[in-house]
């Protein structure tokens, strides 16, 4: 049963990162009423707990990633790091600079993301809260873990957000197949991405940065998009972008370089 708890939390955490921090805060692919936004903001924090990423820090870094993909100005390109851990530590430094307001980004990367000081700073940046979340996550292990080595999963749950980001940015720019020549190293790692809820369709996403469906080919499935369609049908959200990932790309589709800044 401890595996159900772990993988359930894994999927819920990466789903909210994909839905809220990525597709909403960074790209504004959909709109919703202010109360719904607050509810989703709160749910993201409650689900992600100690590894919660502020929408501001996430959005700024992600927009820079699109603008400078796999160049020296990319905040997390695997081309410039020996391993994923080095890349994660570098990314953390850049994220902290914006999340803690130690630096301000270029104007083109700022704004348009939800901000809630209580969640993003008072609670989200409190080490007391992080320790509390970590202790809370340990409770199920006392009741469900049947072997001592299963406790090794616990610290992973404390840092799920950065781990998900590292998997997407490392694997999504190193391993898999390419459907489009975007001028960078982006790849589609899995045709049915249940590991990161569609985030590993990096090659598709860099070609069509404003498409809410990251899948482009007939055999690809983006789980987060399937849930977004249900939310839109129920009136919870409204899809705001008409862009659609298409394979093969129409001849008139702008090149990746032409869409880098518009991705913000």
PDB file of C-alpha atoms in Angstrom:
ATOM      1  CA  UNK A   1       0.000   0.000   0.000  1.00  0.00           C
ATOM      2  CA  UNK A   2       2.906   2.386   0.520  1.00  0.00           C
ATOM      3  CA  UNK A   3       3.493   2.287  -3.238  1.00  0.00           C
ATOM      4  CA  UNK A   4      -0.078   3.450  -3.856  1.00  0.00           C
ATOM      5  CA  UNK A   5       0.525   6.392  -1.527  1.00  0.00           C
ATOM      6  CA  UNK A   6       3.847   7.253  -3.169  1.00  0.00           C
ATOM      7  CA  UNK A   7       2.765   6.993  -6.787  1.00  0.00           C
ATOM      8  CA  UNK A   8      -0.571   8.656  -6.081  1.00  0.00           C
ATOM      9  CA  UNK A   9       1.259  11.631  -4.598  1.00  0.00           C
ATOM     10  CA  UNK A  10       3.769  11.600  -7.471  1.00  0.00           C
ATOM     11  CA  UNK A  11       1.007  11.840 -10.100  1.00  0.00           C
ATOM     12  CA  UNK A  12      -1.041  14.423  -8.200  1.00  0.00           C
ATOM     13  CA  UNK A  13       2.016  16.632  -7.651  1.00  0.00           C
ATOM     14  CA  UNK A  14       3.206  16.574 -11.264  1.00  0.00           C
ATOM     15  CA  UNK A  15      -0.363  17.041 -12.509  1.00  0.00           C
ATOM     16  CA  UNK A  16      -0.745  20.305 -10.596  1.00  0.00           C
ATOM     17  CA  UNK A  17       2.698  21.419 -11.732  1.00  0.00           C
ATOM     18  CA  UNK A  18       1.691  20.797 -15.344  1.00  0.00           C
ATOM     19  CA  UNK A  19      -1.810  22.244 -15.026  1.00  0.00           C
ATOM     20  CA  UNK A  20      -1.203  25.225 -12.739  1.00  0.00           C
ATOM     21  CA  UNK A  21       2.439  26.294 -12.701  1.00  0.00           C
ATOM     22  CA  UNK A  22       3.163  25.412 -16.328  1.00  0.00           C
ATOM     23  CA  UNK A  23       0.072  25.700 -18.514  1.00  0.00           C
ATOM     24  CA  UNK A  24      -1.558  28.474 -16.501  1.00  0.00           C
ATOM     25  CA  UNK A  25       1.090  30.551 -14.716  1.00  0.00           C
ATOM     26  CA  UNK A  26       3.772  30.376 -17.418  1.00  0.00           C
ATOM     27  CA  UNK A  27       1.621  30.220 -20.556  1.00  0.00           C
ATOM     28  CA  UNK A  28      -1.942  31.284 -19.664  1.00  0.00           C
ATOM     29  CA  UNK A  29      -3.378  28.591 -21.919  1.00  0.00           C
ATOM     30  CA  UNK A  30      -6.727  28.858 -20.158  1.00  0.00           C
ATOM     31  CA  UNK A  31      -8.687  31.294 -18.039  1.00  0.00           C
ATOM     32  CA  UNK A  32     -10.884  30.875 -14.972  1.00  0.00           C
ATOM     33  CA  UNK A  33     -12.806  32.947 -12.473  1.00  0.00           C
ATOM     34  CA  UNK A  34     -10.809  34.567  -9.635  1.00  0.00           C
ATOM     35  CA  UNK A  35     -12.269  32.273  -6.968  1.00  0.00           C
ATOM     36  CA  UNK A  36     -11.485  29.201  -9.054  1.00  0.00           C
ATOM     37  CA  UNK A  37      -7.936  30.468  -9.542  1.00  0.00           C
ATOM     38  CA  UNK A  38      -7.535  30.875  -5.773  1.00  0.00           C
ATOM     39  CA  UNK A  39      -8.900  27.390  -5.218  1.00  0.00           C
ATOM     40  CA  UNK A  40      -6.496  25.875  -7.756  1.00  0.00           C
ATOM     41  CA  UNK A  41      -3.624  27.884  -6.285  1.00  0.00           C
ATOM     42  CA  UNK A  42      -4.403  26.537  -2.819  1.00  0.00           C
ATOM     43  CA  UNK A  43      -4.793  22.958  -4.084  1.00  0.00           C
ATOM     44  CA  UNK A  44      -1.412  23.141  -5.809  1.00  0.00           C
ATOM     45  CA  UNK A  45       0.209  24.106  -2.510  1.00  0.00           C
ATOM     46  CA  UNK A  46      -1.647  21.466  -0.484  1.00  0.00           C
ATOM     47  CA  UNK A  47      -0.766  18.707  -2.948  1.00  0.00           C
ATOM     48  CA  UNK A  48       2.867  19.708  -3.530  1.00  0.00           C
ATOM     49  CA  UNK A  49       3.589  20.574   0.108  1.00  0.00           C
ATOM     50  CA  UNK A  50       7.304  21.059   0.870  1.00  0.00           C
ATOM     51  CA  UNK A  51       8.263  21.033  -2.828  1.00  0.00           C
ATOM     52  CA  UNK A  52       5.716  23.673  -3.865  1.00  0.00           C
ATOM     53  CA  UNK A  53       7.063  26.020  -6.534  1.00  0.00           C
ATOM     54  CA  UNK A  54       5.834  29.606  -6.627  1.00  0.00           C
ATOM     55  CA  UNK A  55       4.074  30.503  -9.904  1.00  0.00           C
ATOM     56  CA  UNK A  56       6.261  33.607 -10.211  1.00  0.00           C
ATOM     57  CA  UNK A  57       9.569  31.758  -9.975  1.00  0.00           C
ATOM     58  CA  UNK A  58       8.376  28.907 -12.156  1.00  0.00           C
ATOM     59  CA  UNK A  59       6.876  31.119 -14.864  1.00  0.00           C
ATOM     60  CA  UNK A  60       9.889  33.416 -15.213  1.00  0.00           C
ATOM     61  CA  UNK A  61      12.317  30.507 -15.433  1.00  0.00           C
ATOM     62  CA  UNK A  62      10.128  28.639 -17.914  1.00  0.00           C
ATOM     63  CA  UNK A  63       9.708  31.639 -20.176  1.00  0.00           C
ATOM     64  CA  UNK A  64      13.477  32.099 -20.212  1.00  0.00           C
ATOM     65  CA  UNK A  65      13.830  28.416 -21.076  1.00  0.00           C
ATOM     66  CA  UNK A  66      11.645  28.876 -24.164  1.00  0.00           C
ATOM     67  CA  UNK A  67      13.419  32.048 -25.217  1.00  0.00           C
ATOM     68  CA  UNK A  68      16.935  30.626 -24.850  1.00  0.00           C
ATOM     69  CA  UNK A  69      16.364  26.888 -25.216  1.00  0.00           C
ATOM     70  CA  UNK A  70      19.610  24.908 -25.056  1.00  0.00           C
ATOM     71  CA  UNK A  71      21.820  27.977 -25.264  1.00  0.00           C
ATOM     72  CA  UNK A  72      24.068  29.294 -22.513  1.00  0.00           C
ATOM     73  CA  UNK A  73      21.258  31.573 -21.310  1.00  0.00           C
ATOM     74  CA  UNK A  74      18.864  28.658 -20.811  1.00  0.00           C
ATOM     75  CA  UNK A  75      18.422  28.290 -17.017  1.00  0.00           C
ATOM     76  CA  UNK A  76      18.294  24.496 -17.211  1.00  0.00           C
ATOM     77  CA  UNK A  77      19.727  22.980 -20.371  1.00  0.00           C
ATOM     78  CA  UNK A  78      21.429  19.573 -19.964  1.00  0.00           C
ATOM     79  CA  UNK A  79      23.995  20.576 -22.587  1.00  0.00           C
ATOM     80  CA  UNK A  80      25.976  22.556 -20.040  1.00  0.00           C
ATOM     81  CA  UNK A  81      25.987  20.217 -17.041  1.00  0.00           C
ATOM     82  CA  UNK A  82      27.788  16.981 -16.274  1.00  0.00           C
ATOM     83  CA  UNK A  83      24.735  15.365 -14.684  1.00  0.00           C
ATOM     84  CA  UNK A  84      21.132  16.049 -13.687  1.00  0.00           C
ATOM     85  CA  UNK A  85      22.090  16.916 -10.093  1.00  0.00           C
ATOM     86  CA  UNK A  86      24.346  19.760 -11.204  1.00  0.00           C
ATOM     87  CA  UNK A  87      21.577  21.048 -13.436  1.00  0.00           C
ATOM     88  CA  UNK A  88      19.065  20.851 -10.540  1.00  0.00           C
ATOM     89  CA  UNK A  89      21.346  22.841  -8.217  1.00  0.00           C
ATOM     90  CA  UNK A  90      21.915  25.515 -10.855  1.00  0.00           C
ATOM     91  CA  UNK A  91      18.181  25.683 -11.563  1.00  0.00           C
ATOM     92  CA  UNK A  92      17.463  26.057  -7.843  1.00  0.00           C
ATOM     93  CA  UNK A  93      19.758  29.071  -7.677  1.00  0.00           C
ATOM     94  CA  UNK A  94      18.031  30.747 -10.613  1.00  0.00           C
ATOM     95  CA  UNK A  95      14.556  29.873  -9.280  1.00  0.00           C
ATOM     96  CA  UNK A  96      15.369  31.228  -5.798  1.00  0.00           C
ATOM     97  CA  UNK A  97      16.564  34.504  -7.290  1.00  0.00           C
ATOM     98  CA  UNK A  98      13.105  35.181  -8.725  1.00  0.00           C
ATOM     99  CA  UNK A  99      10.892  33.408  -6.195  1.00  0.00           C
ATOM    100  CA  UNK A 100      12.562  35.245  -3.283  1.00  0.00           C
ATOM    101  CA  UNK A 101      12.694  38.504  -5.321  1.00  0.00           C
ATOM    102  CA  UNK A 102      16.453  38.796  -5.096  1.00  0.00           C
ATOM    103  CA  UNK A 103      16.512  39.623  -8.803  1.00  0.00           C
ATOM    104  CA  UNK A 104      14.049  41.031 -11.308  1.00  0.00           C
ATOM    105  CA  UNK A 105      13.791  39.506 -14.787  1.00  0.00           C
ATOM    106  CA  UNK A 106      13.656  41.281 -18.121  1.00  0.00           C
ATOM    107  CA  UNK A 107      10.262  42.923 -18.551  1.00  0.00           C
ATOM    108  CA  UNK A 108       9.233  40.472 -21.287  1.00  0.00           C
ATOM    109  CA  UNK A 109       9.415  37.563 -18.821  1.00  0.00           C
ATOM    110  CA  UNK A 110       7.546  39.238 -15.967  1.00  0.00           C
ATOM    111  CA  UNK A 111       3.844  39.444 -15.145  1.00  0.00           C
ATOM    112  CA  UNK A 112       0.771  37.475 -16.034  1.00  0.00           C
ATOM    113  CA  UNK A 113       1.231  34.858 -13.315  1.00  0.00           C
ATOM    114  CA  UNK A 114      -0.928  34.473 -10.188  1.00  0.00           C
ATOM    115  CA  UNK A 115       0.562  35.751  -6.946  1.00  0.00           C
ATOM    116  CA  UNK A 116      -0.670  35.037  -3.412  1.00  0.00           C
ATOM    117  CA  UNK A 117       1.727  36.185  -0.706  1.00  0.00           C
ATOM    118  CA  UNK A 118       0.226  33.911   1.964  1.00  0.00           C
ATOM    119  CA  UNK A 119       0.811  30.774  -0.122  1.00  0.00           C
ATOM    120  CA  UNK A 120       3.857  31.708  -2.185  1.00  0.00           C
ATOM    121  CA  UNK A 121       5.922  33.378   0.525  1.00  0.00           C
ATOM    122  CA  UNK A 122       4.527  33.129   4.064  1.00  0.00           C
ATOM    123  CA  UNK A 123       3.778  29.386   3.847  1.00  0.00           C
ATOM    124  CA  UNK A 124       5.603  28.244   0.736  1.00  0.00           C
ATOM    125  CA  UNK A 125       8.977  29.665   1.792  1.00  0.00           C
ATOM    126  CA  UNK A 126       8.729  28.764   5.483  1.00  0.00           C
ATOM    127  CA  UNK A 127      11.135  26.053   6.634  1.00  0.00           C
ATOM    128  CA  UNK A 128       8.865  25.359   9.586  1.00  0.00           C
ATOM    129  CA  UNK A 129       6.067  24.502   7.155  1.00  0.00           C
ATOM    130  CA  UNK A 130       8.388  22.369   5.045  1.00  0.00           C
ATOM    131  CA  UNK A 131       9.497  20.401   8.085  1.00  0.00           C
ATOM    132  CA  UNK A 132       5.856  20.013   9.107  1.00  0.00           C
ATOM    133  CA  UNK A 133       4.902  18.698   5.685  1.00  0.00           C
ATOM    134  CA  UNK A 134       7.841  16.290   5.783  1.00  0.00           C
ATOM    135  CA  UNK A 135       6.735  14.943   9.151  1.00  0.00           C
ATOM    136  CA  UNK A 136       3.162  14.598   7.919  1.00  0.00           C
ATOM    137  CA  UNK A 137       4.306  12.565   4.922  1.00  0.00           C
ATOM    138  CA  UNK A 138       6.079  10.183   7.290  1.00  0.00           C
ATOM    139  CA  UNK A 139       2.846   9.171   9.061  1.00  0.00           C
ATOM    140  CA  UNK A 140       1.588   6.768   6.336  1.00  0.00           C
ATOM    141  CA  UNK A 141       4.966   5.028   6.342  1.00  0.00           C
ATOM    142  CA  UNK A 142       4.502   3.983   9.968  1.00  0.00           C
ATOM    143  CA  UNK A 143       1.294   2.215   9.015  1.00  0.00           C
ATOM    144  CA  UNK A 144       1.909   1.088   5.415  1.00  0.00           C
ATOM    145  CA  UNK A 145       5.640   0.402   5.010  1.00  0.00           C
ATOM    146  CA  UNK A 146       6.356  -3.314   5.324  1.00  0.00           C
ATOM    147  CA  UNK A 147      10.149  -3.199   4.809  1.00  0.00           C
ATOM    148  CA  UNK A 148      12.737  -0.755   6.122  1.00  0.00           C
ATOM    149  CA  UNK A 149      14.010   0.090   2.643  1.00  0.00           C
ATOM    150  CA  UNK A 150      10.590   1.438   1.638  1.00  0.00           C
ATOM    151  CA  UNK A 151      11.360   4.439   3.834  1.00  0.00           C
ATOM    152  CA  UNK A 152      13.824   5.496   1.134  1.00  0.00           C
ATOM    153  CA  UNK A 153      10.793   6.733  -0.827  1.00  0.00           C
ATOM    154  CA  UNK A 154       9.967   9.313   1.850  1.00  0.00           C
ATOM    155  CA  UNK A 155      12.728  11.871   1.129  1.00  0.00           C
ATOM    156  CA  UNK A 156      11.837  11.637  -2.560  1.00  0.00           C
ATOM    157  CA  UNK A 157       8.346  12.891  -1.703  1.00  0.00           C
ATOM    158  CA  UNK A 158       9.852  15.880   0.077  1.00  0.00           C
ATOM    159  CA  UNK A 159      11.384  17.157  -3.189  1.00  0.00           C
ATOM    160  CA  UNK A 160       8.981  15.918  -5.850  1.00  0.00           C
ATOM    161  CA  UNK A 161       8.690  19.320  -7.548  1.00  0.00           C
ATOM    162  CA  UNK A 162      12.410  19.707  -8.331  1.00  0.00           C
ATOM    163  CA  UNK A 163      12.638  16.009  -9.280  1.00  0.00           C
ATOM    164  CA  UNK A 164       9.805  16.365 -11.775  1.00  0.00           C
ATOM    165  CA  UNK A 165      11.481  19.439 -13.238  1.00  0.00           C
ATOM    166  CA  UNK A 166      14.819  17.655 -13.509  1.00  0.00           C
ATOM    167  CA  UNK A 167      13.264  14.641 -15.272  1.00  0.00           C
ATOM    168  CA  UNK A 168      11.471  16.852 -17.781  1.00  0.00           C
ATOM    169  CA  UNK A 169      14.398  19.123 -18.560  1.00  0.00           C
ATOM    170  CA  UNK A 170      17.109  16.455 -18.526  1.00  0.00           C
ATOM    171  CA  UNK A 171      15.321  13.582 -20.253  1.00  0.00           C
ATOM    172  CA  UNK A 172      13.160  15.829 -22.443  1.00  0.00           C
ATOM    173  CA  UNK A 173      16.259  17.356 -24.006  1.00  0.00           C
ATOM    174  CA  UNK A 174      18.391  14.212 -24.218  1.00  0.00           C
ATOM    175  CA  UNK A 175      16.328  11.068 -24.788  1.00  0.00           C
ATOM    176  CA  UNK A 176      13.541  10.138 -27.172  1.00  0.00           C
ATOM    177  CA  UNK A 177      12.384  10.939 -30.683  1.00  0.00           C
ATOM    178  CA  UNK A 178      12.069  14.220 -32.552  1.00  0.00           C
ATOM    179  CA  UNK A 179       9.000  15.086 -34.615  1.00  0.00           C
ATOM    180  CA  UNK A 180      10.069  18.672 -35.346  1.00  0.00           C
ATOM    181  CA  UNK A 181      13.335  20.495 -35.996  1.00  0.00           C
ATOM    182  CA  UNK A 182      13.086  23.317 -33.469  1.00  0.00           C
ATOM    183  CA  UNK A 183      16.687  24.425 -33.522  1.00  0.00           C
ATOM    184  CA  UNK A 184      17.253  23.015 -30.027  1.00  0.00           C
ATOM    185  CA  UNK A 185      17.707  19.619 -28.366  1.00  0.00           C
ATOM    186  CA  UNK A 186      14.099  19.041 -27.307  1.00  0.00           C
ATOM    187  CA  UNK A 187      12.716  15.512 -27.639  1.00  0.00           C
ATOM    188  CA  UNK A 188       9.568  13.523 -26.969  1.00  0.00           C
ATOM    189  CA  UNK A 189      10.643  10.958 -24.400  1.00  0.00           C
ATOM    190  CA  UNK A 190       7.459   8.875 -24.039  1.00  0.00           C
ATOM    191  CA  UNK A 191       4.515   8.454 -26.465  1.00  0.00           C
ATOM    192  CA  UNK A 192       2.134   7.953 -23.507  1.00  0.00           C
ATOM    193  CA  UNK A 193       3.551  10.059 -20.743  1.00  0.00           C
ATOM    194  CA  UNK A 194       2.013   8.973 -17.444  1.00  0.00           C
ATOM    195  CA  UNK A 195       5.294   9.652 -15.625  1.00  0.00           C
ATOM    196  CA  UNK A 196       5.032  13.448 -15.872  1.00  0.00           C
ATOM    197  CA  UNK A 197       1.443  13.830 -17.130  1.00  0.00           C
ATOM    198  CA  UNK A 198       2.431  14.974 -20.635  1.00  0.00           C
ATOM    199  CA  UNK A 199       5.428  17.135 -19.757  1.00  0.00           C
ATOM    200  CA  UNK A 200       7.874  14.868 -21.585  1.00  0.00           C
ATOM    201  CA  UNK A 201       6.478  15.905 -24.982  1.00  0.00           C
ATOM    202  CA  UNK A 202       9.160  18.594 -24.986  1.00  0.00           C
ATOM    203  CA  UNK A 203       9.772  18.537 -28.724  1.00  0.00           C
ATOM    204  CA  UNK A 204       6.085  19.106 -29.452  1.00  0.00           C
ATOM    205  CA  UNK A 205       5.802  21.784 -26.782  1.00  0.00           C
ATOM    206  CA  UNK A 206       8.772  23.741 -28.081  1.00  0.00           C
ATOM    207  CA  UNK A 207       7.278  23.667 -31.572  1.00  0.00           C
ATOM    208  CA  UNK A 208       3.819  24.711 -30.374  1.00  0.00           C
ATOM    209  CA  UNK A 209       4.450  26.527 -27.061  1.00  0.00           C
ATOM    210  CA  UNK A 210       0.847  27.739 -26.724  1.00  0.00           C
ATOM    211  CA  UNK A 211      -0.924  24.482 -27.564  1.00  0.00           C
ATOM    212  CA  UNK A 212      -2.716  23.178 -24.438  1.00  0.00           C
ATOM    213  CA  UNK A 213      -2.437  19.653 -25.846  1.00  0.00           C
ATOM    214  CA  UNK A 214       1.221  18.623 -25.852  1.00  0.00           C
ATOM    215  CA  UNK A 215       0.511  15.546 -27.999  1.00  0.00           C
ATOM    216  CA  UNK A 216       0.817  16.020 -31.774  1.00  0.00           C
ATOM    217  CA  UNK A 217       0.957  12.574 -33.406  1.00  0.00           C
ATOM    218  CA  UNK A 218      -1.837   9.998 -33.506  1.00  0.00           C
ATOM    219  CA  UNK A 219      -0.193   7.623 -31.026  1.00  0.00           C
ATOM    220  CA  UNK A 220       0.669  10.292 -28.438  1.00  0.00           C
ATOM    221  CA  UNK A 221      -1.516  10.911 -25.379  1.00  0.00           C
ATOM    222  CA  UNK A 222      -1.222  13.896 -23.050  1.00  0.00           C
ATOM    223  CA  UNK A 223      -3.030  12.969 -19.780  1.00  0.00           C
ATOM    224  CA  UNK A 224      -3.192  16.536 -18.457  1.00  0.00           C
ATOM    225  CA  UNK A 225      -4.921  17.691 -21.648  1.00  0.00           C
ATOM    226  CA  UNK A 226      -7.557  14.976 -21.221  1.00  0.00           C
ATOM    227  CA  UNK A 227      -8.346  16.333 -17.747  1.00  0.00           C
ATOM    228  CA  UNK A 228      -8.320  19.912 -19.028  1.00  0.00           C
ATOM    229  CA  UNK A 229     -11.001  18.995 -21.572  1.00  0.00           C
ATOM    230  CA  UNK A 230     -13.188  17.674 -18.751  1.00  0.00           C
ATOM    231  CA  UNK A 231     -12.615  20.828 -16.703  1.00  0.00           C
ATOM    232  CA  UNK A 232     -13.503  22.975 -19.714  1.00  0.00           C
ATOM    233  CA  UNK A 233     -16.634  20.914 -20.380  1.00  0.00           C
ATOM    234  CA  UNK A 234     -17.678  21.376 -16.750  1.00  0.00           C
ATOM    235  CA  UNK A 235     -17.140  25.141 -16.987  1.00  0.00           C
ATOM    236  CA  UNK A 236     -14.305  25.222 -14.460  1.00  0.00           C
ATOM    237  CA  UNK A 237     -11.807  26.609 -16.985  1.00  0.00           C
ATOM    238  CA  UNK A 238     -12.011  28.099 -20.479  1.00  0.00           C
ATOM    239  CA  UNK A 239      -9.335  27.264 -23.043  1.00  0.00           C
ATOM    240  CA  UNK A 240      -7.839  30.604 -24.112  1.00  0.00           C
ATOM    241  CA  UNK A 241      -5.435  29.689 -26.917  1.00  0.00           C
ATOM    242  CA  UNK A 242      -6.436  28.476 -30.385  1.00  0.00           C
ATOM    243  CA  UNK A 243      -3.017  26.977 -31.125  1.00  0.00           C
ATOM    244  CA  UNK A 244      -3.022  23.222 -31.763  1.00  0.00           C
ATOM    245  CA  UNK A 245      -0.069  20.886 -32.087  1.00  0.00           C
ATOM    246  CA  UNK A 246      -0.175  19.334 -35.574  1.00  0.00           C
ATOM    247  CA  UNK A 247       2.045  16.704 -37.169  1.00  0.00           C
ATOM    248  CA  UNK A 248       3.435  17.163 -39.723  1.00  0.00           C
ATOM    249  CA  UNK A 249       3.700  20.900 -39.218  1.00  0.00           C
ATOM    250  CA  UNK A 250       2.001  23.064 -41.877  1.00  0.00           C
ATOM    251  CA  UNK A 251       4.449  24.826 -44.161  1.00  0.00           C
ATOM    252  CA  UNK A 252       3.400  28.202 -42.776  1.00  0.00           C
ATOM    253  CA  UNK A 253       4.161  27.280 -39.153  1.00  0.00           C
ATOM    254  CA  UNK A 254       6.742  29.761 -37.745  1.00  0.00           C
ATOM    255  CA  UNK A 255      10.139  28.383 -36.834  1.00  0.00           C
ATOM    256  CA  UNK A 256      11.030  27.694 -33.224  1.00  0.00           C
ATOM    257  CA  UNK A 257      13.255  30.740 -33.081  1.00  0.00           C
ATOM    258  CA  UNK A 258      10.355  32.926 -34.201  1.00  0.00           C
ATOM    259  CA  UNK A 259       8.132  31.645 -31.421  1.00  0.00           C
ATOM    260  CA  UNK A 260      10.631  31.708 -28.572  1.00  0.00           C
ATOM    261  CA  UNK A 261       9.679  35.061 -27.119  1.00  0.00           C
ATOM    262  CA  UNK A 262       5.967  34.665 -27.852  1.00  0.00           C
ATOM    263  CA  UNK A 263       6.012  31.580 -25.624  1.00  0.00           C
ATOM    264  CA  UNK A 264       6.171  33.934 -22.655  1.00  0.00           C
TER     265      UNK A 264
END
